[in-house]
Amino acid sequence: MQKLTNKEEEVMQFFWERGPMFVKDIVALYDDPKPHFNTISTMVRLLESKGFVDHEVFGNTYRYFPVISQEEFSKGLLGNVVTRYFESSYKRVVSALIAEEKISVDELEELIRKVNNQ
């Protein structure tokens, strides 16, 4: 899965929250000062070229919609982090979380129960 810039991810968040939209709808979601229409249009077309959104034609304009769910994106992102920073080892991820006290013993025991019940 291709990487997204922070701004691209922000636009994808709008799609995941709201569903199909025209570029003008996305621009309207921003606080003032709003980004220029052409800026958002370019960003959406980049997202389309990366395979994150697609479009349907409405007269002389396009309505864009996400083709990658937020869950798919999150899984891909997590996989990239694990591969890049933890030598593809989820065990190393959990060990790091334990070492940095980011996960409690109770949470770890809950995860073990979930694994055992599957």
PDB file of C-alpha atoms in Angstrom, residues 43-88:
ATOM      1  CA  MET A  43      -4.931  16.096  -3.989  1.00  0.00           C
ATOM      2  CA  VAL A  44      -8.043  14.016  -4.723  1.00  0.00           C
ATOM      3  CA  ARG A  45      -6.716  13.111  -8.174  1.00  0.00           C
ATOM      4  CA  LEU A  46      -3.440  12.024  -6.534  1.00  0.00           C
ATOM      5  CA  LEU A  47      -5.428   9.862  -4.130  1.00  0.00           C
ATOM      6  CA  GLU A  48      -7.177   8.372  -7.131  1.00  0.00           C
ATOM      7  CA  SER A  49      -3.863   7.648  -8.884  1.00  0.00           C
ATOM      8  CA  LYS A  50      -2.658   5.914  -5.697  1.00  0.00           C
ATOM      9  CA  GLY A  51      -5.788   3.738  -5.662  1.00  0.00           C
ATOM     10  CA  PHE A  52      -7.438   5.200  -2.577  1.00  0.00           C
ATOM     11  CA  VAL A  53     -10.449   6.822  -4.246  1.00  0.00           C
ATOM     12  CA  ASP A  54     -12.370   6.469  -7.480  1.00  0.00           C
ATOM     13  CA  HIS A  55     -15.002   8.645  -9.129  1.00  0.00           C
ATOM     14  CA  GLU A  56     -18.318   8.614 -10.882  1.00  0.00           C
ATOM     15  CA  VAL A  57     -19.303  11.198 -13.476  1.00  0.00           C
ATOM     16  CA  PHE A  58     -22.084  13.691 -12.766  1.00  0.00           C
ATOM     17  CA  GLY A  59     -22.543  15.896 -15.815  1.00  0.00           C
ATOM     18  CA  ASN A  60     -19.297  17.803 -16.180  1.00  0.00           C
ATOM     19  CA  THR A  61     -17.994  17.031 -12.684  1.00  0.00           C
ATOM     20  CA  TYR A  62     -16.885  14.035 -10.654  1.00  0.00           C
ATOM     21  CA  ARG A  63     -18.068  12.687  -7.346  1.00  0.00           C
ATOM     22  CA  TYR A  64     -15.281  10.845  -5.566  1.00  0.00           C
ATOM     23  CA  PHE A  65     -15.612   7.943  -3.152  1.00  0.00           C
ATOM     24  CA  PRO A  66     -13.160   5.865  -1.096  1.00  0.00           C
ATOM     25  CA  VAL A  67     -12.186   2.430  -2.383  1.00  0.00           C
ATOM     26  CA  ILE A  68      -9.927   1.645   0.579  1.00  0.00           C
ATOM     27  CA  SER A  69     -11.632   1.437   3.970  1.00  0.00           C
ATOM     28  CA  GLN A  70     -10.107   3.046   7.019  1.00  0.00           C
ATOM     29  CA  GLU A  71      -9.620  -0.434   8.478  1.00  0.00           C
ATOM     30  CA  GLU A  72      -7.692  -1.605   5.393  1.00  0.00           C
ATOM     31  CA  PHE A  73      -5.554   1.523   5.530  1.00  0.00           C
ATOM     32  CA  SER A  74      -4.858   1.076   9.252  1.00  0.00           C
ATOM     33  CA  LYS A  75      -3.849  -2.558   8.777  1.00  0.00           C
ATOM     34  CA  GLY A  76      -1.539  -1.641   5.921  1.00  0.00           C
ATOM     35  CA  LEU A  77      -0.030   1.201   7.902  1.00  0.00           C
ATOM     36  CA  LEU A  78       0.531  -1.031  10.915  1.00  0.00           C
ATOM     37  CA  GLY A  79       2.095  -3.684   8.706  1.00  0.00           C
ATOM     38  CA  ASN A  80       4.467  -1.104   7.242  1.00  0.00           C
ATOM     39  CA  VAL A  81       5.508   0.090  10.715  1.00  0.00           C
ATOM     40  CA  VAL A  82       6.071  -3.470  11.932  1.00  0.00           C
ATOM     41  CA  THR A  83       8.120  -4.313   8.849  1.00  0.00           C
ATOM     42  CA  ARG A  84      10.140  -1.117   8.844  1.00  0.00           C
ATOM     43  CA  TYR A  85      10.845  -0.639  12.555  1.00  0.00           C
ATOM     44  CA  PHE A  86      10.368  -4.051  14.182  1.00  0.00           C
ATOM     45  CA  GLU A  87      11.948  -6.431  11.636  1.00  0.00           C
ATOM     46  CA  SER A  88       8.483  -7.815  10.710  1.00  0.00           C
TER      47      SER A  88
END
